[in-house]
Amino acid sequence: MSIIKELESNLKDYIKKAGYDEENIILTESNRKDLGDYQLNDAMKLAKIYHESPVAIANKIMDQLKDCEYLEDLNIAGPGFINFRLSEKYLLDALNRQNESIYENIDMQESKNIVLDYGGPNVAKALHVGHLRSANIGQGLKNLAKTLGYNVISDVHLGDYGRPLGLVILEIKKRYPDLKFFDESYKGDYKEVELPITNKDLEQLYPIASQKSKEDEEYLEEAREITTKMQRHERGYYDIWQRIIEISKNDVKKIYEELNINFELWEGESDAAEFIPELLTKFEQNNLIEESNGAKIVNVKTEEDNSPMPPLLLVKSNDSVSYETTDLAAILERQEKFNPDEIWYCVDNRQKLHFDQVFRAAHLAHLVNNDTKLEFVGFGTMNGKDGKPFKTRDGGVLKLNDLIELVTTETEKRISSNIDSETERMEIARQVAISSLKYTDLLPYRETDYVFEIEKFADMEGKTGPYLLYSTMRMKSLLRKSLTDKYEDSKVLTSNTEKDIVLTLLRLPIILEKSLNNKSLNDIAEYLYKLTSLYNKFYSENKVLTEEDSVKKSSWLTLTKVVYETNTMLLNILGIKVPDKM
Ligand code: ARG
């Protein structure tokens, strides 16, 4: 159990001794630091239950607390707030417990099986900044949930089965009509047929094909037909589709690796497709299907809805399947393979309605247990200065690779001039740029939109990724230079800064739990900054390595080690790698 939870449970016992039963005590950090470090705010709540005045209750509780040897400066403020500080001995014990292991100060959660769906890149389309958000937030949530004891399986859920693929295949057909993939008389093995297309080509083909389909009804119809052929695994079309997936997937894997993003499962919409027949049977058995102009739809509206809730499109009139269908099939597949307690979807807020429909339909058709939680973990957009989703000068979406390159160029200008080799400089700049991007993206609450400003991403000081990396690297180097490999128990806290650091460390389990509840990493990002700046204050106030008082020196090294380990753990949760130099 974390130290703060232990403290709460001890305080509860004192409150009980005073004659009051309190299940969840209200302990907060004081916002009046002159009065105390902590505030116990239960008297106000107990007053309503026990019909006594809050001050009288606070006094009775305080009488008991006086016996507690590690509480100091006890006082009552206002209508009954009890303020106190923790003794130096208590804080040292707390620090030394974390010296044994920082996990001593973490509250593990009741174990759960989670399937986490994030990333969601689309095959044959360039990754854009929205895919960064999904991957970045999703990965952070996965790391967090795992750290707190959940069992998490993540799935990239590639968009590989819809019309965009049909469009790309059509455009290839127009350009290379003689390719064997389109030759019905070809009987050979498609694996031997060359496909003269790279991932770069694919990324260019899609926008062209998409534009054509908007202007030319015949072209669109042809793309629809190809989509159906591919979904029906028709020879030639299915084979070229497979090859496109392969090219695209390899490229996506490379970029995710660079971003420190990883998945247990590399499945796509198409993998769920084999569950579609079973899916349709379930919908039929539950009498949920209605016909509408040749399509199969499911009504998911309820009496309570007061905003529009359109029916879900299960099978289109030309028999091809929709985005809803593959998501439902994926739920069925996940249920059968993993029996999860919860499935989380880290997707752009603008897809909320889609998931509302899908979740309702999944429960109506009993694809999952009644108590399986399907949760939409939506995020806001990165906007331009006009407050609308960011667009490049030519009106397109910003590609992820372009974004990384922009930030790398800016970062390169600012990193240490001691790195001579041009290639090494660029490599480090890119790594630092990625960390900056990731950290800046995690700073706001996930649902909040934020404005794209290149300066904000490339900034090296203040609340930024590079500042955290640089400071953490400096802690590491201090520990290395101390030539210590055994960190003795800390024996003194020589300043208020050190005390503040320990108090901040005690807050960690609350931050982690809150982040998990909110499914947002902003509190962790803020906390990292807070802890790091406090440590840097301490660092500038003291010369650790040259300190002659050996008790002070070893206590400071222990403090440094605990902060360093905490920072590393939290940066790991955020999916941010600490470089060796910058
Ligand atoms: N590929 C989709 C897109 O780019 C996101 C996929 C989200 N996950 C899901 N299970 N639908 O919009």
Coordinates of C-alpha atoms and ligand atoms in Angstrom, one line a residue:
M1 CA 0.0 0.0 0.0
S2 CA 1.3 3.5 -0.8
I3 CA 2.5 5.7 2.0
I4 CA -0.3 8.2 1.6
K5 CA -3.0 5.5 1.7
E6 CA -1.3 4.1 4.9
L7 CA -1.4 7.6 6.4
E8 CA -5.1 7.9 5.5
S9 CA -5.9 4.6 7.1
N10 CA -4.0 5.6 10.3
L11 CA -5.9 8.9 10.5
K12 CA -9.1 7.0 10.0
D13 CA -8.3 5.1 13.2
Y14 CA -7.8 8.3 15.1
I15 CA -11.1 9.7 13.9
K16 CA -12.7 6.5 15.1
K17 CA -11.1 6.9 18.5
A18 CA -12.7 10.3 18.6
G19 CA -16.0 8.6 18.2
Y20 CA -16.7 9.0 14.5
D21 CA -17.0 6.5 11.7
E22 CA -15.6 7.7 8.4
E23 CA -15.3 5.4 5.4
N24 CA -13.4 7.7 3.0
I25 CA -11.5 10.4 4.8
I26 CA -10.8 13.7 3.1
L27 CA -7.1 14.4 3.3
T28 CA -5.8 17.1 0.9
E29 CA -2.6 19.0 0.5
S30 CA -3.0 22.3 2.2
N31 CA -3.3 25.4 0.1
R32 CA -2.2 27.4 3.1
K33 CA 1.4 26.2 3.4
D34 CA 1.8 28.6 6.4
L35 CA -0.7 26.5 8.3
G36 CA 0.4 23.1 7.4
D37 CA 1.3 20.6 4.7
Y38 CA -1.9 18.7 4.9
Q39 CA -5.5 19.4 5.7
L40 CA -8.0 17.0 7.1
N41 CA -11.5 18.2 6.0
D42 CA -13.8 15.6 7.5
A43 CA -15.2 17.7 10.3
M44 CA -17.6 19.5 8.0
K45 CA -19.0 16.3 6.5
L46 CA -19.2 14.6 9.9
A47 CA -21.1 17.6 11.3
K48 CA -24.0 16.8 9.0
I49 CA -24.1 13.2 10.0
Y50 CA -23.6 13.6 13.7
H51 CA -25.4 16.9 14.2
E52 CA -22.6 18.5 16.0
S53 CA -20.7 21.7 15.2
P54 CA -17.7 21.1 12.9
V55 CA -15.4 22.9 15.3
A56 CA -16.4 20.7 18.2
I57 CA -15.8 17.6 16.0
A58 CA -12.4 19.0 14.8
N59 CA -11.4 19.6 18.4
K60 CA -12.3 16.0 19.4
I61 CA -10.4 14.6 16.5
M62 CA -7.4 16.8 17.3
D63 CA -7.3 15.6 20.9
Q64 CA -6.7 12.1 19.5
L65 CA -4.3 13.2 16.8
K66 CA -2.1 14.8 19.5
D67 CA -1.0 11.3 20.5
C68 CA 0.3 10.6 17.0
E69 CA 4.1 11.1 17.2
Y70 CA 4.7 11.8 13.5
L71 CA 2.2 14.7 13.2
E72 CA 3.4 18.2 14.0
D73 CA 2.1 21.8 14.1
L74 CA -1.5 20.6 14.5
N75 CA -4.0 23.4 14.3
I76 CA -7.6 24.1 13.4
A77 CA -8.5 26.7 10.9
G78 CA -11.7 28.2 9.7
P79 CA -14.9 26.2 10.4
G80 CA -13.0 23.0 11.3
F81 CA -10.1 22.3 8.9
I82 CA -7.4 20.4 10.7
N83 CA -3.9 21.3 9.5
F84 CA -0.7 19.5 10.2
R85 CA 2.8 18.6 9.0
L86 CA 4.6 15.3 8.9
S87 CA 7.7 14.9 11.0
E88 CA 11.1 14.8 9.5
K89 CA 11.5 11.2 10.7
Y90 CA 8.3 10.2 8.9
L91 CA 9.4 11.8 5.7
L92 CA 12.8 10.1 5.9
D93 CA 11.2 6.8 6.4
A94 CA 8.9 7.4 3.5
L95 CA 11.9 8.3 1.3
N96 CA 13.9 5.3 2.4
R97 CA 11.0 3.0 1.6
Q98 CA 11.1 4.3 -1.9
N99 CA 14.8 3.8 -1.9
E100 CA 14.2 0.1 -1.4
S101 CA 11.8 0.2 -4.4
I102 CA 9.7 3.0 -5.9
Y103 CA 7.0 0.4 -6.3
E104 CA 6.6 0.4 -2.5
N105 CA 4.8 3.7 -3.0
I106 CA 2.3 2.6 -5.7
D107 CA -1.2 1.3 -5.2
M108 CA -1.8 -1.7 -7.5
Q109 CA -5.3 -1.8 -8.8
E110 CA -7.6 -4.7 -8.8
S111 CA -6.5 -6.8 -11.8
K112 CA -8.6 -6.5 -15.0
N113 CA -8.3 -7.8 -18.5
I114 CA -8.3 -4.9 -21.0
V115 CA -8.2 -4.8 -24.7
L116 CA -6.9 -1.4 -25.8
D117 CA -7.6 -0.3 -29.4
Y118 CA -5.5 2.6 -30.5
G119 CA -3.3 3.8 -33.3
G120 CA -5.8 2.9 -36.0
P121 CA -3.7 3.9 -39.0
N122 CA -5.2 3.4 -42.5
V123 CA -3.4 1.2 -44.9
A124 CA -2.3 3.1 -48.1
K125 CA -2.9 6.5 -46.5
A126 CA -0.2 8.5 -44.8
L127 CA -0.3 8.7 -41.0
H128 CA -1.4 12.2 -40.0
V129 CA -1.3 14.0 -36.8
G130 CA -4.6 12.5 -35.5
H131 CA -2.9 9.1 -35.6
L132 CA -0.1 10.5 -33.5
R133 CA -2.6 11.5 -30.8
S134 CA -4.3 8.1 -30.8
A135 CA -1.0 6.2 -30.7
N136 CA 0.6 8.5 -28.2
I137 CA -2.3 8.7 -25.7
G138 CA -3.2 5.0 -26.2
Q139 CA 0.4 3.9 -25.6
G140 CA 0.6 6.0 -22.5
L141 CA -2.6 4.5 -21.2
K142 CA -1.4 1.1 -21.9
N143 CA 1.9 1.7 -20.0
L144 CA 0.0 3.2 -17.1
A145 CA -2.6 0.5 -16.8
K146 CA 0.2 -2.2 -17.0
T147 CA 2.2 -0.4 -14.3
L148 CA -0.8 -0.5 -12.1
G149 CA -1.4 -4.2 -12.5
Y150 CA -3.9 -4.5 -15.3
N151 CA -3.5 -7.1 -18.0
V152 CA -3.6 -5.2 -21.3
I153 CA -3.6 -6.4 -24.8
S154 CA -3.3 -3.7 -27.4
D155 CA -4.4 -3.9 -31.0
V156 CA -3.5 -1.4 -33.7
H157 CA -6.7 -2.1 -35.6
L158 CA -5.5 -1.1 -39.0
G159 CA -8.0 0.4 -41.4
D160 CA -7.5 -2.1 -44.2
Y161 CA -10.9 -3.2 -45.4
G162 CA -12.9 -0.2 -46.6
R163 CA -13.4 1.7 -49.8
P164 CA -10.0 3.6 -49.6
L165 CA -8.4 0.3 -50.5
G166 CA -10.8 -0.2 -53.3
L167 CA -9.9 3.3 -54.6
V168 CA -6.2 2.7 -54.4
I169 CA -6.5 -0.6 -56.2
L170 CA -8.6 1.0 -58.9
E171 CA -6.1 3.8 -59.4
I172 CA -3.3 1.2 -59.8
K173 CA -5.5 -0.6 -62.3
K174 CA -5.9 2.6 -64.3
R175 CA -2.2 3.1 -64.4
Y176 CA -1.0 -0.4 -64.9
P177 CA -4.0 -2.1 -66.7
D178 CA -1.7 -5.0 -67.8
L179 CA -0.7 -6.1 -64.3
K180 CA -1.4 -9.8 -63.8
F181 CA -3.5 -9.0 -60.8
F182 CA -6.2 -7.7 -63.2
D183 CA -5.8 -10.5 -65.8
E184 CA -8.6 -13.0 -65.3
S185 CA -6.8 -15.6 -67.4
Y186 CA -3.7 -15.6 -65.2
K187 CA -3.4 -18.9 -63.4
G188 CA 0.0 -18.5 -61.8
D189 CA 1.1 -17.7 -58.4
Y190 CA 0.6 -14.0 -57.5
K191 CA 3.5 -14.1 -55.1
E192 CA 5.8 -14.1 -58.1
V193 CA 4.1 -11.1 -59.7
E194 CA 5.9 -7.8 -59.3
L195 CA 4.0 -4.9 -58.0
P196 CA 5.8 -1.7 -59.0
I197 CA 4.5 0.4 -56.1
T198 CA 6.2 1.7 -53.0
N199 CA 4.6 3.1 -49.9
K200 CA 5.3 6.6 -51.1
D201 CA 3.3 5.8 -54.3
L202 CA 0.5 4.5 -52.2
E203 CA 0.2 7.6 -50.2
Q204 CA 0.1 9.7 -53.4
L205 CA -2.4 7.4 -55.1
Y206 CA -5.1 7.6 -52.5
P207 CA -5.8 11.4 -52.5
I208 CA -5.9 11.3 -56.3
A209 CA -8.3 8.4 -56.4
S210 CA -10.4 9.9 -53.7
Q211 CA -10.7 13.2 -55.7
K212 CA -11.6 11.4 -58.9
S213 CA -14.3 9.4 -57.1
K214 CA -15.9 12.7 -56.0
E215 CA -16.0 14.0 -59.5
D216 CA -16.8 10.9 -61.5
E217 CA -19.7 8.7 -60.6
E218 CA -18.5 5.9 -62.8
Y219 CA -15.1 5.9 -61.2
L220 CA -16.8 5.7 -57.8
E221 CA -19.0 2.8 -58.9
E222 CA -15.9 0.9 -60.1
A223 CA -14.2 1.5 -56.8
R224 CA -17.2 0.1 -55.0
E225 CA -17.1 -3.0 -57.1
I226 CA -13.5 -3.5 -56.5
T227 CA -14.0 -3.1 -52.8
T228 CA -16.6 -5.8 -52.8
K229 CA -14.4 -8.1 -54.9
M230 CA -11.5 -7.6 -52.4
Q231 CA -13.8 -8.2 -49.5
R232 CA -15.1 -11.4 -51.2
H233 CA -11.5 -12.6 -51.6
E234 CA -11.7 -12.7 -55.4
R235 CA -8.6 -13.9 -57.0
G236 CA -6.3 -11.1 -58.2
Y237 CA -8.0 -8.4 -56.3
Y238 CA -7.5 -10.1 -52.9
D239 CA -3.9 -10.8 -53.8
I240 CA -3.0 -7.2 -54.7
W241 CA -4.8 -6.1 -51.6
Q242 CA -2.6 -8.4 -49.5
R243 CA 0.5 -7.0 -51.1
I244 CA -0.6 -3.4 -50.5
I245 CA -1.2 -4.2 -46.8
E246 CA 2.3 -5.7 -46.5
I247 CA 4.0 -2.7 -48.0
S248 CA 2.0 -0.3 -45.9
K249 CA 2.3 -2.2 -42.6
N250 CA 6.0 -2.4 -42.8
D251 CA 6.2 1.3 -43.2
V252 CA 3.8 1.9 -40.3
K253 CA 5.8 -0.4 -38.1
K254 CA 8.9 1.6 -38.7
I255 CA 7.4 4.9 -37.7
Y256 CA 5.7 3.5 -34.6
E257 CA 9.0 1.9 -33.5
E258 CA 10.6 5.3 -33.8
L259 CA 7.8 6.7 -31.7
N260 CA 8.3 4.0 -29.1
I261 CA 4.8 2.7 -29.7
N262 CA 4.1 -1.0 -29.7
F263 CA 1.3 -3.5 -30.0
E264 CA 0.6 -7.0 -28.9
L265 CA -1.7 -7.5 -31.9
W266 CA -1.2 -6.2 -35.4
E267 CA -4.7 -7.0 -36.5
G268 CA -6.8 -5.0 -38.9
E269 CA -10.5 -4.6 -39.8
S270 CA -9.9 -7.5 -42.3
D271 CA -9.0 -9.9 -39.6
A272 CA -12.3 -9.3 -37.9
A273 CA -14.1 -10.0 -41.1
E274 CA -14.0 -13.8 -40.7
F275 CA -16.3 -13.2 -37.7
I276 CA -18.9 -11.4 -39.8
P277 CA -21.1 -14.5 -40.7
E278 CA -21.3 -15.3 -37.0
L279 CA -22.0 -11.7 -36.2
L280 CA -24.9 -11.6 -38.7
T281 CA -26.4 -14.7 -37.2
K282 CA -26.3 -13.1 -33.7
F283 CA -28.1 -10.1 -35.0
E284 CA -30.7 -12.2 -36.7
Q285 CA -31.2 -14.5 -33.7
N286 CA -31.9 -11.4 -31.6
N287 CA -34.3 -10.1 -34.3
L288 CA -32.4 -6.9 -34.6
I289 CA -32.1 -6.5 -38.4
E290 CA -34.3 -4.3 -40.5
E291 CA -34.2 -3.9 -44.3
S292 CA -33.9 -0.5 -45.7
N293 CA -33.4 0.0 -49.5
G294 CA -31.7 -3.2 -49.8
A295 CA -29.3 -2.6 -46.9
K296 CA -29.5 -4.2 -43.4
I297 CA -29.7 -1.8 -40.6
V298 CA -30.1 -2.0 -36.8
N299 CA -32.1 0.5 -34.8
V300 CA -30.1 1.6 -31.8
K301 CA -32.2 4.4 -30.6
T302 CA -33.7 4.4 -27.2
E303 CA -36.6 6.3 -25.6
E304 CA -34.2 8.4 -23.5
D305 CA -32.3 9.8 -26.5
N306 CA -32.8 13.4 -27.1
S307 CA -30.2 13.9 -29.7
P308 CA -30.2 12.1 -33.1
M309 CA -29.2 8.5 -33.0
P310 CA -29.3 7.2 -36.5
P311 CA -29.6 3.4 -37.2
L312 CA -26.4 1.4 -37.6
L313 CA -25.6 0.2 -41.1
L314 CA -24.7 -3.4 -40.8
V315 CA -24.6 -4.6 -44.5
K316 CA -24.7 -2.1 -47.4
S317 CA -27.0 -2.7 -50.3
N318 CA -24.2 -3.9 -52.5
D319 CA -23.3 -6.4 -49.8
S320 CA -20.1 -4.8 -48.8
V321 CA -19.5 -4.2 -45.1
S322 CA -19.2 -0.9 -43.3
Y323 CA -16.9 0.5 -40.7
E324 CA -19.5 -0.3 -38.1
T325 CA -19.6 -4.0 -39.2
T326 CA -15.9 -4.5 -38.8
D327 CA -15.9 -2.8 -35.4
L328 CA -18.7 -5.1 -34.3
A329 CA -16.9 -8.2 -35.7
A330 CA -13.8 -7.1 -33.9
I331 CA -15.7 -7.0 -30.6
L332 CA -17.0 -10.5 -31.2
E333 CA -13.5 -11.7 -32.0
R334 CA -12.0 -10.0 -28.9
Q335 CA -14.7 -11.5 -26.7
E336 CA -14.1 -15.0 -28.0
K337 CA -10.3 -14.7 -27.8
F338 CA -9.7 -12.7 -24.6
N339 CA -13.0 -12.4 -22.7
P340 CA -12.0 -8.9 -21.6
D341 CA -13.5 -7.0 -18.7
E342 CA -13.2 -3.8 -20.7
I343 CA -12.4 -2.7 -24.2
W344 CA -11.1 0.9 -24.6
Y345 CA -11.0 2.8 -27.8
C346 CA -8.6 5.7 -28.0
V347 CA -10.0 7.5 -31.0
D348 CA -10.7 11.1 -32.2
N349 CA -13.7 12.6 -30.4
R350 CA -15.4 13.2 -33.8
Q351 CA -16.0 9.4 -33.9
K352 CA -18.0 9.4 -30.7
L353 CA -21.4 8.8 -32.5
H354 CA -19.9 5.8 -34.4
F355 CA -18.9 4.2 -31.2
D356 CA -22.1 5.0 -29.4
Q357 CA -23.9 3.1 -32.2
V358 CA -21.5 0.2 -32.2
F359 CA -21.5 -0.2 -28.4
R360 CA -25.3 -0.2 -28.2
A361 CA -25.6 -2.7 -31.0
A362 CA -22.9 -4.9 -29.4
H363 CA -25.0 -5.1 -26.2
L364 CA -28.3 -5.5 -28.0
A365 CA -26.9 -8.5 -29.9
H366 CA -25.1 -9.8 -26.7
L367 CA -21.7 -9.9 -28.4
V368 CA -20.2 -9.3 -24.9
N369 CA -21.3 -10.0 -21.4
N370 CA -23.8 -7.5 -19.9
D371 CA -21.1 -6.1 -17.6
T372 CA -18.3 -5.9 -20.1
K373 CA -17.5 -2.2 -20.4
L374 CA -17.0 -0.8 -23.8
E375 CA -15.5 2.6 -23.4
F376 CA -14.8 5.4 -25.8
V377 CA -11.6 7.2 -24.8
G378 CA -11.9 10.2 -27.1
F379 CA -9.4 12.9 -27.7
G380 CA -9.5 16.5 -29.0
T381 CA -7.9 17.8 -32.2
M382 CA -4.7 19.7 -32.8
N383 CA -6.0 22.9 -34.2
G384 CA -4.7 25.8 -36.3
K385 CA -4.8 29.3 -35.1
D386 CA -8.3 29.6 -36.5
G387 CA -9.6 27.1 -34.0
K388 CA -10.3 24.5 -36.6
P389 CA -8.4 21.2 -37.0
F390 CA -4.9 22.1 -38.3
K391 CA -4.5 22.2 -42.1
T392 CA -1.3 22.7 -44.0
R393 CA -0.9 25.7 -46.4
D394 CA -2.3 23.7 -49.3
G395 CA -5.4 22.8 -47.2
G396 CA -4.4 19.2 -46.6
V397 CA -4.0 17.4 -43.2
L398 CA -0.5 17.5 -41.8
K399 CA 1.3 14.2 -42.3
L400 CA 3.0 12.8 -39.2
N401 CA 6.3 12.5 -40.9
D402 CA 6.3 16.1 -42.0
L403 CA 5.4 17.2 -38.5
I404 CA 8.4 15.2 -37.1
E405 CA 10.7 16.7 -39.7
L406 CA 9.5 20.3 -39.0
V407 CA 10.1 19.8 -35.3
T408 CA 13.5 18.1 -35.9
T409 CA 14.7 21.0 -38.0
E410 CA 13.8 23.5 -35.2
T411 CA 15.3 21.3 -32.5
E412 CA 18.5 20.8 -34.4
K413 CA 19.2 24.5 -34.1
R414 CA 18.9 24.3 -30.3
I415 CA 20.8 21.2 -29.2
S416 CA 24.3 21.1 -27.8
S417 CA 27.0 22.3 -30.1
N418 CA 29.4 19.7 -28.7
I419 CA 28.1 17.0 -31.1
D420 CA 30.3 17.3 -34.2
S421 CA 29.1 14.5 -36.4
E422 CA 26.3 15.8 -38.6
T423 CA 24.6 12.4 -38.7
E424 CA 24.7 12.0 -35.0
R425 CA 23.3 15.5 -34.5
M426 CA 20.4 14.8 -36.8
E427 CA 19.7 11.5 -35.1
I428 CA 19.7 13.1 -31.7
A429 CA 17.7 16.1 -32.9
R430 CA 15.0 13.7 -34.3
Q431 CA 14.9 11.7 -31.1
V432 CA 14.6 14.9 -29.0
A433 CA 12.0 16.2 -31.4
I434 CA 9.9 13.1 -31.0
S435 CA 10.1 13.4 -27.2
S436 CA 9.0 17.0 -27.4
L437 CA 6.1 16.2 -29.6
K438 CA 5.0 13.4 -27.4
Y439 CA 5.2 15.3 -24.2
T440 CA 3.5 18.5 -25.5
D441 CA 0.7 16.3 -26.9
L442 CA 0.1 14.7 -23.5
L443 CA 0.1 17.9 -21.5
P444 CA -3.5 19.0 -22.0
Y445 CA -6.3 16.9 -20.7
R446 CA -6.9 14.4 -23.6
E447 CA -10.3 15.8 -24.6
T448 CA -9.1 19.3 -24.8
D449 CA -8.2 20.7 -28.3
Y450 CA -4.9 22.5 -28.5
V451 CA -3.3 24.8 -31.0
F452 CA -0.4 23.8 -33.1
E453 CA 2.6 26.1 -32.7
I454 CA 5.9 24.9 -33.9
E455 CA 7.7 26.9 -31.2
K456 CA 5.8 25.1 -28.5
F457 CA 7.0 21.8 -29.8
A458 CA 10.6 22.8 -30.3
D459 CA 10.9 24.7 -27.1
M460 CA 13.7 23.3 -24.9
E461 CA 12.9 25.0 -21.6
G462 CA 10.1 25.2 -19.1
K463 CA 7.3 22.6 -19.4
T464 CA 8.8 20.6 -22.3
G465 CA 10.1 17.2 -23.1
P466 CA 13.7 18.3 -23.6
Y467 CA 13.7 20.0 -20.2
L468 CA 12.6 16.8 -18.6
L469 CA 15.1 14.7 -20.6
Y470 CA 18.0 17.0 -19.9
S471 CA 17.3 17.2 -16.2
T472 CA 16.8 13.4 -15.9
M473 CA 20.0 12.8 -17.8
R474 CA 21.8 15.2 -15.4
M475 CA 20.5 13.2 -12.4
K476 CA 21.8 10.0 -14.1
S477 CA 25.2 11.5 -14.7
L478 CA 25.4 12.8 -11.1
L479 CA 24.7 9.3 -9.8
R480 CA 27.3 7.8 -12.1
K481 CA 29.9 10.3 -11.1
S482 CA 29.3 9.6 -7.4
L483 CA 30.7 6.1 -8.0
T484 CA 28.1 4.8 -5.5
D485 CA 26.3 1.6 -6.1
K486 CA 24.7 1.2 -2.7
Y487 CA 22.4 4.0 -1.6
E488 CA 22.4 4.2 2.2
D489 CA 19.2 5.2 4.0
S490 CA 18.8 8.9 3.9
K491 CA 19.4 10.4 7.4
V492 CA 18.7 14.2 7.0
L493 CA 16.5 16.6 5.1
T494 CA 18.5 19.7 5.2
S495 CA 16.2 22.2 3.5
N496 CA 12.5 22.9 2.7
T497 CA 13.2 22.1 -0.9
E498 CA 14.2 18.5 0.1
K499 CA 11.1 18.3 2.2
D500 CA 9.0 19.5 -0.7
I501 CA 10.5 16.9 -2.9
V502 CA 9.6 14.1 -0.5
L503 CA 6.0 15.5 -0.1
T504 CA 5.7 15.6 -3.9
L505 CA 6.9 12.0 -4.1
L506 CA 4.1 11.1 -1.6
R507 CA 1.6 12.5 -4.1
L508 CA 2.6 10.0 -6.8
P509 CA 0.1 7.3 -6.1
I510 CA -2.8 9.8 -6.2
I511 CA -1.6 11.1 -9.5
L512 CA -1.4 7.7 -11.0
E513 CA -4.8 6.7 -9.8
K514 CA -6.4 9.9 -11.0
S515 CA -4.7 9.5 -14.4
L516 CA -6.1 6.0 -14.7
N517 CA -9.6 7.1 -13.7
N518 CA -9.5 9.9 -16.2
K519 CA -7.7 7.9 -18.8
S520 CA -5.6 10.9 -19.4
L521 CA -1.9 11.5 -19.0
N522 CA -2.0 15.2 -18.3
D523 CA -1.6 14.9 -14.6
I524 CA 1.4 12.7 -15.0
A525 CA 3.0 15.2 -17.5
E526 CA 2.4 18.0 -15.0
Y527 CA 3.6 16.1 -12.1
L528 CA 6.9 15.2 -13.9
Y529 CA 7.5 18.9 -14.5
K530 CA 6.7 19.7 -10.9
L531 CA 9.0 17.1 -9.4
T532 CA 11.8 17.9 -11.9
S533 CA 11.8 21.6 -11.2
L534 CA 11.8 21.0 -7.5
Y535 CA 14.8 18.7 -7.9
N536 CA 16.5 21.2 -10.1
K537 CA 16.0 23.8 -7.4
F538 CA 17.7 21.5 -4.9
Y539 CA 20.5 20.8 -7.4
S540 CA 21.2 24.5 -7.8
E541 CA 21.2 25.0 -4.1
N542 CA 23.7 22.3 -3.3
K543 CA 26.9 20.8 -4.5
V544 CA 26.2 17.2 -4.0
L545 CA 29.4 15.6 -5.4
T546 CA 31.8 17.9 -3.5
E547 CA 29.9 17.9 -0.2
E548 CA 32.2 17.0 2.6
D549 CA 29.7 16.0 5.2
S550 CA 29.3 12.4 4.4
V551 CA 25.8 12.1 6.0
K552 CA 24.5 14.9 3.9
K553 CA 26.2 13.6 0.8
S554 CA 24.8 10.1 1.0
S555 CA 21.3 11.4 2.0
W556 CA 21.4 13.7 -1.1
L557 CA 22.5 10.8 -3.4
T558 CA 19.6 8.7 -2.1
L559 CA 17.2 11.5 -2.7
T560 CA 18.6 11.9 -6.3
K561 CA 18.3 8.3 -6.9
V562 CA 14.6 8.1 -5.9
V563 CA 13.7 11.1 -8.0
Y564 CA 15.7 9.7 -10.9
E565 CA 13.9 6.4 -10.7
T566 CA 10.5 8.1 -10.4
N567 CA 11.2 10.3 -13.4
T568 CA 12.4 7.3 -15.4
M569 CA 9.3 5.3 -14.5
L570 CA 7.0 8.2 -15.4
L571 CA 8.8 9.0 -18.7
N572 CA 8.5 5.3 -19.5
I573 CA 4.7 5.5 -18.9
L574 CA 4.5 8.4 -21.2
G575 CA 6.5 6.4 -23.8
I576 CA 9.4 8.9 -23.8
K577 CA 12.9 7.5 -24.1
V578 CA 15.8 9.2 -22.3
P579 CA 18.7 9.7 -24.7
D580 CA 22.3 9.3 -23.6
K581 CA 23.3 12.7 -24.7
M582 CA 21.7 15.8 -26.2
Ligands
ARG1 N1 -8.8 3.9 -38.9 C1 -9.7 4.8 -38.2 C2 -9.4 6.2 -38.7 O1 -8.3 6.5 -39.1 C3 -9.5 4.7 -36.7 C4 -9.7 3.4 -36.1 C5 -10.2 3.4 -34.7 N2 -10.5 2.2 -34.1 C6 -11.6 1.5 -34.3 N3 -11.7 0.3 -33.7 N4 -12.5 1.9 -35.1 O2 -10.3 7.0 -38.6

